[in-house]
PDB file of C-alpha atoms in Angstrom:
ATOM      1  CA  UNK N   7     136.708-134.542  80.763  1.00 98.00           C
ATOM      2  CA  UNK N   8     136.552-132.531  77.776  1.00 98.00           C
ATOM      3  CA  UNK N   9     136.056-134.979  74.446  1.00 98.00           C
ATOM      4  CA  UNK N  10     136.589-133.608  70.905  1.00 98.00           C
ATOM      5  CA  UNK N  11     138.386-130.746  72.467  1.00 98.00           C
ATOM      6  CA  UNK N  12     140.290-129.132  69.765  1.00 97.00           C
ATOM      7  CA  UNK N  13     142.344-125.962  71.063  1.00 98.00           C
ATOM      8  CA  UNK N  14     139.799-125.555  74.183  1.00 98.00           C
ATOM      9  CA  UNK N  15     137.044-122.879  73.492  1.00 98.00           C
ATOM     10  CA  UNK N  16     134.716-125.048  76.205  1.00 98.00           C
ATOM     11  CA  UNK N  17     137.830-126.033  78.216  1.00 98.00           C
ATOM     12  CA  UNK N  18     138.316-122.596  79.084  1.00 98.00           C
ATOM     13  CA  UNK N  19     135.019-121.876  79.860  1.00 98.00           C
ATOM     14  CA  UNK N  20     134.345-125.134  82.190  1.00 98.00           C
ATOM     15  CA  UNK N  21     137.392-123.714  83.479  1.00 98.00           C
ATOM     16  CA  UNK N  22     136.108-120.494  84.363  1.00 98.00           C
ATOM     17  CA  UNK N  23     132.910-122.370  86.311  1.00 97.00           C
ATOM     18  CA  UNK N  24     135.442-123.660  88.279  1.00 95.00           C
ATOM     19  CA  UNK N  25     136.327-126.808  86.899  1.00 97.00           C
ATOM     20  CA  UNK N  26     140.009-128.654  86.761  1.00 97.00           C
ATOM     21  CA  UNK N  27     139.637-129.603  83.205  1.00 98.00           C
ATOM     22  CA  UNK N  28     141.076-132.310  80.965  1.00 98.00           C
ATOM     23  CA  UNK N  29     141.263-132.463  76.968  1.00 98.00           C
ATOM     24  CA  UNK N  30     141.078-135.410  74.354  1.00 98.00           C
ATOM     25  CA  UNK N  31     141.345-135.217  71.071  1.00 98.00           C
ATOM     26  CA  UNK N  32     142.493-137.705  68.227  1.00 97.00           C
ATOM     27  CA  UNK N  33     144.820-134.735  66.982  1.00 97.00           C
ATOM     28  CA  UNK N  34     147.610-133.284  68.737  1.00 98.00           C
ATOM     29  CA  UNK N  35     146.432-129.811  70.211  1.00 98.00           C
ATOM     30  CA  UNK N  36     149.497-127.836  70.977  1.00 98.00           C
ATOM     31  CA  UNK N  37     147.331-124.962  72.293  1.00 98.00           C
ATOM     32  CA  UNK N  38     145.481-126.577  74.268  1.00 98.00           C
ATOM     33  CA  UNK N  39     145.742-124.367  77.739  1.00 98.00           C
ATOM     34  CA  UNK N  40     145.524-127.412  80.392  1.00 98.00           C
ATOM     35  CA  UNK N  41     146.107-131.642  80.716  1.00 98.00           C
ATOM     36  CA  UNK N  42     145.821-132.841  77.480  1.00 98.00           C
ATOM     37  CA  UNK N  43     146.009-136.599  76.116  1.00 98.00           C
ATOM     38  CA  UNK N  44     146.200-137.408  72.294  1.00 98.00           C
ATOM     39  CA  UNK N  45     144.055-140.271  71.794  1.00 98.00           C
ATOM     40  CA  UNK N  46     140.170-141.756  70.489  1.00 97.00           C
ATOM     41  CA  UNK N  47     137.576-139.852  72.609  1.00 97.00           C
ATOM     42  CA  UNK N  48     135.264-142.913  72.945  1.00 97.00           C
ATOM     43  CA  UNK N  49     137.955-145.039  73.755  1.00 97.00           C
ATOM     44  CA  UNK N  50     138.976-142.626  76.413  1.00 97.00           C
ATOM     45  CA  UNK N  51     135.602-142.482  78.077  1.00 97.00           C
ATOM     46  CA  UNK N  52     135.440-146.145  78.107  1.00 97.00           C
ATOM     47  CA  UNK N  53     138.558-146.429  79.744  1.00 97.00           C
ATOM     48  CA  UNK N  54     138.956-143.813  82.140  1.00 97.00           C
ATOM     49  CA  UNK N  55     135.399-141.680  82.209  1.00 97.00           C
ATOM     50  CA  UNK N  56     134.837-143.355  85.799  1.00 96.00           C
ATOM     51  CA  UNK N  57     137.730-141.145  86.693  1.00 96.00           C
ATOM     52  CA  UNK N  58     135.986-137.541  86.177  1.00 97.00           C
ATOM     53  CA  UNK N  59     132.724-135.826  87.722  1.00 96.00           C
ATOM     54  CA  UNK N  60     131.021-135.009  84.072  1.00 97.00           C
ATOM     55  CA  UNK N  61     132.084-135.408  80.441  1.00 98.00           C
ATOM     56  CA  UNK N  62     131.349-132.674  77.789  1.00 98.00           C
ATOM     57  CA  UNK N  63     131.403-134.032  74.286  1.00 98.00           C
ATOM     58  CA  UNK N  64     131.497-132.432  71.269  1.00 97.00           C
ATOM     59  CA  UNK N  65     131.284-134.971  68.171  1.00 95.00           C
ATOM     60  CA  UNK N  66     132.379-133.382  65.213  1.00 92.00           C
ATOM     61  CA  UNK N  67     130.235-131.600  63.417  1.00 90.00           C
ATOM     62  CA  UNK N  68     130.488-131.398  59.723  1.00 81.00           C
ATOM     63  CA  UNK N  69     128.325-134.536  59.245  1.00 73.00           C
ATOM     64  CA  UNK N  70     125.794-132.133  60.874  1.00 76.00           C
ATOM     65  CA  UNK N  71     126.327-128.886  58.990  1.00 75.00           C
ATOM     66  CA  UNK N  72     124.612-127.101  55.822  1.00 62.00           C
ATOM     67  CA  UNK N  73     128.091-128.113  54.600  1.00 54.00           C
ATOM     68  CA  UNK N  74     127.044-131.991  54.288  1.00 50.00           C
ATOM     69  CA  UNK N  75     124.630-131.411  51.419  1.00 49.00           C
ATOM     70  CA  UNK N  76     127.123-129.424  48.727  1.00 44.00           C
ATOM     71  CA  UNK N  77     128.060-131.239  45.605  1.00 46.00           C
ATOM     72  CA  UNK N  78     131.737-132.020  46.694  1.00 49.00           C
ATOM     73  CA  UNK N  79     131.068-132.427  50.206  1.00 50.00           C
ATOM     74  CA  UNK N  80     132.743-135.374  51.788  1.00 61.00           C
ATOM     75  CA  UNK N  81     131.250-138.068  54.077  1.00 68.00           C
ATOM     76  CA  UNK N  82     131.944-137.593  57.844  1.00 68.00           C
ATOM     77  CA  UNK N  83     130.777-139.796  60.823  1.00 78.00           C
ATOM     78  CA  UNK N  84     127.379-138.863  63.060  1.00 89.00           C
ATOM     79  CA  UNK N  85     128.959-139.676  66.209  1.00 93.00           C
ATOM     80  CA  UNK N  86     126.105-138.051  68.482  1.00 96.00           C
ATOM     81  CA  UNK N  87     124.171-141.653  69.118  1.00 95.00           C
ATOM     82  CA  UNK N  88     126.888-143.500  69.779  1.00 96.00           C
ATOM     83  CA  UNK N  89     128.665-140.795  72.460  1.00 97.00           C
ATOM     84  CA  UNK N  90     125.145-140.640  74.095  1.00 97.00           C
ATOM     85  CA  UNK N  91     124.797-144.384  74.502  1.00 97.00           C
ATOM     86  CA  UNK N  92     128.159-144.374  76.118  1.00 97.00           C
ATOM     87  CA  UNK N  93     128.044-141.495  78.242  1.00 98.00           C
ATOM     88  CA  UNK N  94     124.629-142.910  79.633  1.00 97.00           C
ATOM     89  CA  UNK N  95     125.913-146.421  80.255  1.00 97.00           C
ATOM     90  CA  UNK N  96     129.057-144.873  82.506  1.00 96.00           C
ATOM     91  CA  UNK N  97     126.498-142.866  84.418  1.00 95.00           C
ATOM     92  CA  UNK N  98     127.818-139.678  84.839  1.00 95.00           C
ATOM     93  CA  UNK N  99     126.759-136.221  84.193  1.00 96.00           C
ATOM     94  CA  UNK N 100     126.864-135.178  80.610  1.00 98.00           C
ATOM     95  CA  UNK N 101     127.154-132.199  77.927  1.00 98.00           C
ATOM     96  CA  UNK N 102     126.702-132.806  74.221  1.00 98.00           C
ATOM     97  CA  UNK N 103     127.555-130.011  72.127  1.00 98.00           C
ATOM     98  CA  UNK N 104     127.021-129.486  68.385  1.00 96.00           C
ATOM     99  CA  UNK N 105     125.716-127.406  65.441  1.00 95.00           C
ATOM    100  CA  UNK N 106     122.082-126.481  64.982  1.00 94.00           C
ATOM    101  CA  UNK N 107     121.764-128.814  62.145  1.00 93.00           C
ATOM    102  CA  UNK N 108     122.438-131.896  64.701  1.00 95.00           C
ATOM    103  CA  UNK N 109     118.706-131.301  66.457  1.00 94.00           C
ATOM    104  CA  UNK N 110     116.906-133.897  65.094  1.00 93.00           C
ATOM    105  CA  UNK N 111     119.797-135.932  66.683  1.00 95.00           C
ATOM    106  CA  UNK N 112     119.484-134.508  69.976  1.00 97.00           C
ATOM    107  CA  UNK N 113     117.581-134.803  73.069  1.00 97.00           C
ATOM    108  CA  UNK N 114     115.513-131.799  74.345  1.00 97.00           C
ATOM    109  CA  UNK N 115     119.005-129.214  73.490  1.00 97.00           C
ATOM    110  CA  UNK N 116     119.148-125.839  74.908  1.00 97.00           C
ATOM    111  CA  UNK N 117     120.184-123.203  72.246  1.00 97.00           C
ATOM    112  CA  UNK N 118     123.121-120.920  72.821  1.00 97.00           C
ATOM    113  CA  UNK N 119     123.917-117.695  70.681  1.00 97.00           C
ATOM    114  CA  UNK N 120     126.514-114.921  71.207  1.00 97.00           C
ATOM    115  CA  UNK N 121     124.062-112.218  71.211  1.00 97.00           C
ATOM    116  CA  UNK N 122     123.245-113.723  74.933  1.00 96.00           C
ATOM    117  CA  UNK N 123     126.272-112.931  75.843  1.00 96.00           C
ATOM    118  CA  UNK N 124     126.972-109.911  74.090  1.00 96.00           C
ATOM    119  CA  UNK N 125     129.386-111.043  71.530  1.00 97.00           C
ATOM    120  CA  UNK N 126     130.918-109.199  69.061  1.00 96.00           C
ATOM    121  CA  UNK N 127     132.922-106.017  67.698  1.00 95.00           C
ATOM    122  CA  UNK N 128     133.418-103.044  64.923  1.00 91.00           C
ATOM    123  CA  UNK N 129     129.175-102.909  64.996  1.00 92.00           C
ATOM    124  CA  UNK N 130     128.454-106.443  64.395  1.00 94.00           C
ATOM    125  CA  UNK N 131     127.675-109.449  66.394  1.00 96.00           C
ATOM    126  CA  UNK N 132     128.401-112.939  66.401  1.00 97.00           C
ATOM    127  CA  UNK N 133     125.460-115.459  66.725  1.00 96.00           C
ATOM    128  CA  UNK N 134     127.292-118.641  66.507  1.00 96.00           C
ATOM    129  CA  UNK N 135     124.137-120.489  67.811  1.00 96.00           C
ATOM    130  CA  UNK N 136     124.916-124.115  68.945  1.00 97.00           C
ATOM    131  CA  UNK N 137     123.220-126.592  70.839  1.00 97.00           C
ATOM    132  CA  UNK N 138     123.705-128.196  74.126  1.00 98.00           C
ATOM    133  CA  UNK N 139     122.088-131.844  75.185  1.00 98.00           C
ATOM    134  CA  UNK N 140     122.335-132.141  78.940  1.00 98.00           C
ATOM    135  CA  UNK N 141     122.022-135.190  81.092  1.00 97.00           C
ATOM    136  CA  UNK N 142     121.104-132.071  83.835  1.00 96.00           C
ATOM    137  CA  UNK N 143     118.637-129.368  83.955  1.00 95.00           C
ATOM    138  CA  UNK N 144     119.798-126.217  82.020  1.00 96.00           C
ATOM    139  CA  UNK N 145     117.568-122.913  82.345  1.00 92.00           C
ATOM    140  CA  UNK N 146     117.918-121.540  78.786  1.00 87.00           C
ATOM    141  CA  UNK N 147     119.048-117.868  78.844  1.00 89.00           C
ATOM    142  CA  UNK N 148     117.152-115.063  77.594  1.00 87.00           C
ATOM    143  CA  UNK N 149     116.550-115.431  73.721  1.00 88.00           C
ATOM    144  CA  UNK N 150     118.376-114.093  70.937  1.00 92.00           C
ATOM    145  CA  UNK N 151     118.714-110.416  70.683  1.00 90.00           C
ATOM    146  CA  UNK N 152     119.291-110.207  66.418  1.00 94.00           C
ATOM    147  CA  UNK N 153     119.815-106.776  66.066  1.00 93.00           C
ATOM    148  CA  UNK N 154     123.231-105.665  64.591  1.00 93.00           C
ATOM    149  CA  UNK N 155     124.968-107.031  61.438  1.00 92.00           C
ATOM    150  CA  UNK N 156     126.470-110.230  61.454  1.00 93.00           C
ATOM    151  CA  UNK N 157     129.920-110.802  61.715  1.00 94.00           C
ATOM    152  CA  UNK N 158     130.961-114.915  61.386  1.00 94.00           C
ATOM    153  CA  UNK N 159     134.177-116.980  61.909  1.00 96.00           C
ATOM    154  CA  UNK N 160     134.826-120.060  60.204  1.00 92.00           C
ATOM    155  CA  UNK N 161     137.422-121.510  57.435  1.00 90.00           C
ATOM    156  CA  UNK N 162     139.424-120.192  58.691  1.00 94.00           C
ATOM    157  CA  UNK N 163     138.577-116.362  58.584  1.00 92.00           C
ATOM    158  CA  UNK N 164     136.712-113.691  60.015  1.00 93.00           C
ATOM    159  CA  UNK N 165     134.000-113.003  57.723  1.00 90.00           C
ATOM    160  CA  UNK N 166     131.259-109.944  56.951  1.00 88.00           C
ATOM    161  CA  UNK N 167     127.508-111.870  56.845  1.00 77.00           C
ATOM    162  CA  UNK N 168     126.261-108.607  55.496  1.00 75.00           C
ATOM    163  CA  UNK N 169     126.389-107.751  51.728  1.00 69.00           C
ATOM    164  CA  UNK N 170     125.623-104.428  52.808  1.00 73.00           C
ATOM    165  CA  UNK N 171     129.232-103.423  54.105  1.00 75.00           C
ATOM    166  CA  UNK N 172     132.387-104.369  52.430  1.00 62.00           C
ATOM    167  CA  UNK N 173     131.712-107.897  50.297  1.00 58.00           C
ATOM    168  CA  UNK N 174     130.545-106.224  47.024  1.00 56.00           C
ATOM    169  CA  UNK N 175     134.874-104.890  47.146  1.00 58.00           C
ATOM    170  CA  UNK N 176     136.078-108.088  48.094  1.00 58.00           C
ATOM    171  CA  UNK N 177     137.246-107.921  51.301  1.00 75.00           C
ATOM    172  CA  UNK N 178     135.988-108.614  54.738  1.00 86.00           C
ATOM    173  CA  UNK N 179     136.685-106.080  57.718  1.00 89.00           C
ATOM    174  CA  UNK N 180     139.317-103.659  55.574  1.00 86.00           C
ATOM    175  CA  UNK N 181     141.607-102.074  58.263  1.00 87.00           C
ATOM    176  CA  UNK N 182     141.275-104.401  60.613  1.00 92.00           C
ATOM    177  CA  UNK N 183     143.818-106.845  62.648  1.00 95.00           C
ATOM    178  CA  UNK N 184     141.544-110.174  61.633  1.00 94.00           C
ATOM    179  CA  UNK N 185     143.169-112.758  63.553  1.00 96.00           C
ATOM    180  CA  UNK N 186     142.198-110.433  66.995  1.00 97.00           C
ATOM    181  CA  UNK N 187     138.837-108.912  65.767  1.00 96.00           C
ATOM    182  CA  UNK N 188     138.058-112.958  65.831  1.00 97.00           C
ATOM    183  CA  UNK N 189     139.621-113.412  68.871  1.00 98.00           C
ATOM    184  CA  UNK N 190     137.636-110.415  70.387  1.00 97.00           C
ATOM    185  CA  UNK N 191     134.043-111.726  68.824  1.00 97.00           C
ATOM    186  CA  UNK N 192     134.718-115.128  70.145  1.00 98.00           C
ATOM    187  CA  UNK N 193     135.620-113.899  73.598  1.00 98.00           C
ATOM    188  CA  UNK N 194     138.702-116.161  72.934  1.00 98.00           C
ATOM    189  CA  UNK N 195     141.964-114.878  74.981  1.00 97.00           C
ATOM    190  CA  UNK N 196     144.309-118.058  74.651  1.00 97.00           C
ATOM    191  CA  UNK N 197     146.419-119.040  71.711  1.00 97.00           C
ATOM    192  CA  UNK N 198     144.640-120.153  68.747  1.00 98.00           C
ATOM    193  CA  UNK N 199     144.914-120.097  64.968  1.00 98.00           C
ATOM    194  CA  UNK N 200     142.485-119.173  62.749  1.00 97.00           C
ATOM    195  CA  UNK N 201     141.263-122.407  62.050  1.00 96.00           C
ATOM    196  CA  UNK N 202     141.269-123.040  65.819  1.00 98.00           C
ATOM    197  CA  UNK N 203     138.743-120.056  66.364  1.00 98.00           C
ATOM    198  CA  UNK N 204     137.056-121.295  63.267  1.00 95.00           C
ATOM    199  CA  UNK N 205     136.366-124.823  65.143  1.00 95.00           C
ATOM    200  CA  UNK N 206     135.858-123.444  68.472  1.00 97.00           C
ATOM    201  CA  UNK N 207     132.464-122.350  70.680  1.00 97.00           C
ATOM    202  CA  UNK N 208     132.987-119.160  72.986  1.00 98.00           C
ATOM    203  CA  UNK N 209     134.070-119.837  76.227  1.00 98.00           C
ATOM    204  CA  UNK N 210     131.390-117.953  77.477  1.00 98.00           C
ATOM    205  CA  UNK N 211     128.829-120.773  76.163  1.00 98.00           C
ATOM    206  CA  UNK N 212     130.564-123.543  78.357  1.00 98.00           C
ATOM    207  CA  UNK N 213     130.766-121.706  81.601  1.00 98.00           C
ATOM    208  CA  UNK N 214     127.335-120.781  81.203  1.00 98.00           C
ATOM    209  CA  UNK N 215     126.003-124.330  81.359  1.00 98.00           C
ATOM    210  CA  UNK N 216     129.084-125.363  83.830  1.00 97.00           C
ATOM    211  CA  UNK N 217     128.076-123.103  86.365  1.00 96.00           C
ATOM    212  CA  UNK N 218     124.672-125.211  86.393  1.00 96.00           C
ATOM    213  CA  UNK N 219     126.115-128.035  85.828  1.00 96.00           C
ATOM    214  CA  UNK N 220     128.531-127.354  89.238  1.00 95.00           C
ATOM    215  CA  UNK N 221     125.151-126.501  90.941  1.00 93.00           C
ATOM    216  CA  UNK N 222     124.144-129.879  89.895  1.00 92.00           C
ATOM    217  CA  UNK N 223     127.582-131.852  91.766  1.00 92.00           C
ATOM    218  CA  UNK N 224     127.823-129.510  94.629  1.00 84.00           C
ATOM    219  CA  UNK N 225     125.143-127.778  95.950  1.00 74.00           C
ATOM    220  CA  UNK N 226     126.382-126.733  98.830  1.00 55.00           C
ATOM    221  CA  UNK N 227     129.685-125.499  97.194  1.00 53.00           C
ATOM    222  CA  UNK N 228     127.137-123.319  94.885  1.00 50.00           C
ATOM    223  CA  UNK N 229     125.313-122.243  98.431  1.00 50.00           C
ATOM    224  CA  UNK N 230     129.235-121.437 100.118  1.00 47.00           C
ATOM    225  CA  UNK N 231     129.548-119.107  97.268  1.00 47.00           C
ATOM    226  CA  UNK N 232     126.769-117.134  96.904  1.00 48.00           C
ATOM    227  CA  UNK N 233     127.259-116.578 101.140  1.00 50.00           C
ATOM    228  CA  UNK N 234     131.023-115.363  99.781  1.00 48.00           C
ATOM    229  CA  UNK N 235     129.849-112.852  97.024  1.00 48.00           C
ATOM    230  CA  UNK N 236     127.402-111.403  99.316  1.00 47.00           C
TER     231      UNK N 236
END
C-alpha cells in the first residue's frame, strides 16, 4: 500500500522491486500508473492495511520543510507520529518517508540522495536527500558523492542551485526542454506535471529500500533470484 502517494514517484519504484502496488491519496491522482483509491490515508490503513504485505507512507511534508519557518508560511499537519503509531499497532512492515527537516521526528532514518544513484543531467546533479524510517533493516548506500553543480526541482520548476551559471540573467537552464530535463534528473519516465515531479522522490529511492524490504517477506524468493541471474 502506497499512502500519500501523489502521482507515484515510490509507486514506481516499489514497482520495479517487484511489488503489485496500490495508491491512496486524499486527492484525485489521474497519473497515477497503477490501482488507485481516492480517499484519507489513515483511514485507509485502518480499514484495509491487514489486506497488504507492507505500507510505505509518506506524510506530507511541508510542516517539515525550511518552508515552515517563512513569514507567510501557512500551518500544515505533522502527521509522522500519528502514521507510526498506526502502522505499528496493524503490525506490518513499514516505510516512512519524508524531508530531512522531519529527523528529529523520526526513528533511526536512513538518508537517500540522488548522487547515490547517479542522478542528474546538462553537468549537474540532483541531491534531493530524503529520509526513510523502516520497521526493517536497511543497509544505507554508499554516501553522498557532492561533486557537480546542483540542479533542484520543486514549485513547480526545474531550477539552477548555482549562482554561478545562468541565475544572475534570470533564467534557469536557457535552451533546454524543462519539463524533460526534470523528468530525466528525477529518473521519472511516467506522466507527471511539473508540480507532480516537484512533489515526487525518484523512483530509484523506493526500489532501493523495496528490494530489502522484499528480502525481508521472502527470503527464499530473494535466494530463487539470485540462482536465476547467475
Amino acid at each position: 500500500m502506497d499512502t500519500f502517494c501523489k502521482a507515484g514517484g515510490a509507486a514506481v519504484g516499489y514497482a520495479a522491486a517487484g511489488f503489485e502496488v496500490v495508491g491512496v491519496d486524499i486527492e484525485p491522482q489521474p497519473n497515477y500508473p497503477f490501482t488507485f483509491y481516492q480517499g484519507d490515508a489513515l483511514e485507509f490503513i485502518r480499514d484495509r492495511g491487514h489486506e497488504f504485505d507492507a505500507i510505505h507512507a509518506s506524510p506530507p511534508c511541508q510542516g517539515y520543510s525550511a518552508m515552515k519557518d517563512m513569514p507567510d508560511a501557512r500551518e500544515h499537519p505533522k502527521l509522522i507520529g500519528e502514521v507510526r503509531d498506526l502502522l505499528k499497532e496493524l503490525g506490518r512492515p513499514y516505510v516512512i518517508e519524508n524531508v530531512v527537516g522531519a529527523r528529529a521526528h523520526m526513528i533511526d532514518p536512513v538518508l537517500l540522495c540522488g548522487t547515490m544513484f547517479g542522478l542528474g543531467d546538462a553537468g549537474f546533479e540532483l541531491q534531493r536527500h530524503r529520509l526513510f524510517e523502516t520497521s526493517f533493516p536497511v543497509l544505507p548506500p554508499s554516501g553522498c558523492k557532492h561533486e557537480l553543480p546542483v540542479i533542484g526541482v520543486y514549485g513547480g520548476h526545474v531550477r539552477c542551485r548555482s549562482t554561478k551559471f545562468w541565475r544572475n540573467g534570470g533564467r534557469d537552464f536557457p535552451g533546454y526542454d524543462k519539463k524533460q530535463l526534470a523528468m530525466t534528473v528525477m529518473g521519472v519516465t511516467h506522466r507527471m506535471t511539473m508540480n507532480e515531479l516537484s512533489e515526487a522522490i525518484p523512483p530509484q529511492y523506493a526500489e532501493y529500500v523495496g528490494r530489502q524490504l522484499l528480502a525481508t517477506l521472502n527470503p527464499a524468493l530473494i535466494t530463487e533470484r539470485s540462482s536465476d541471474d547467475q
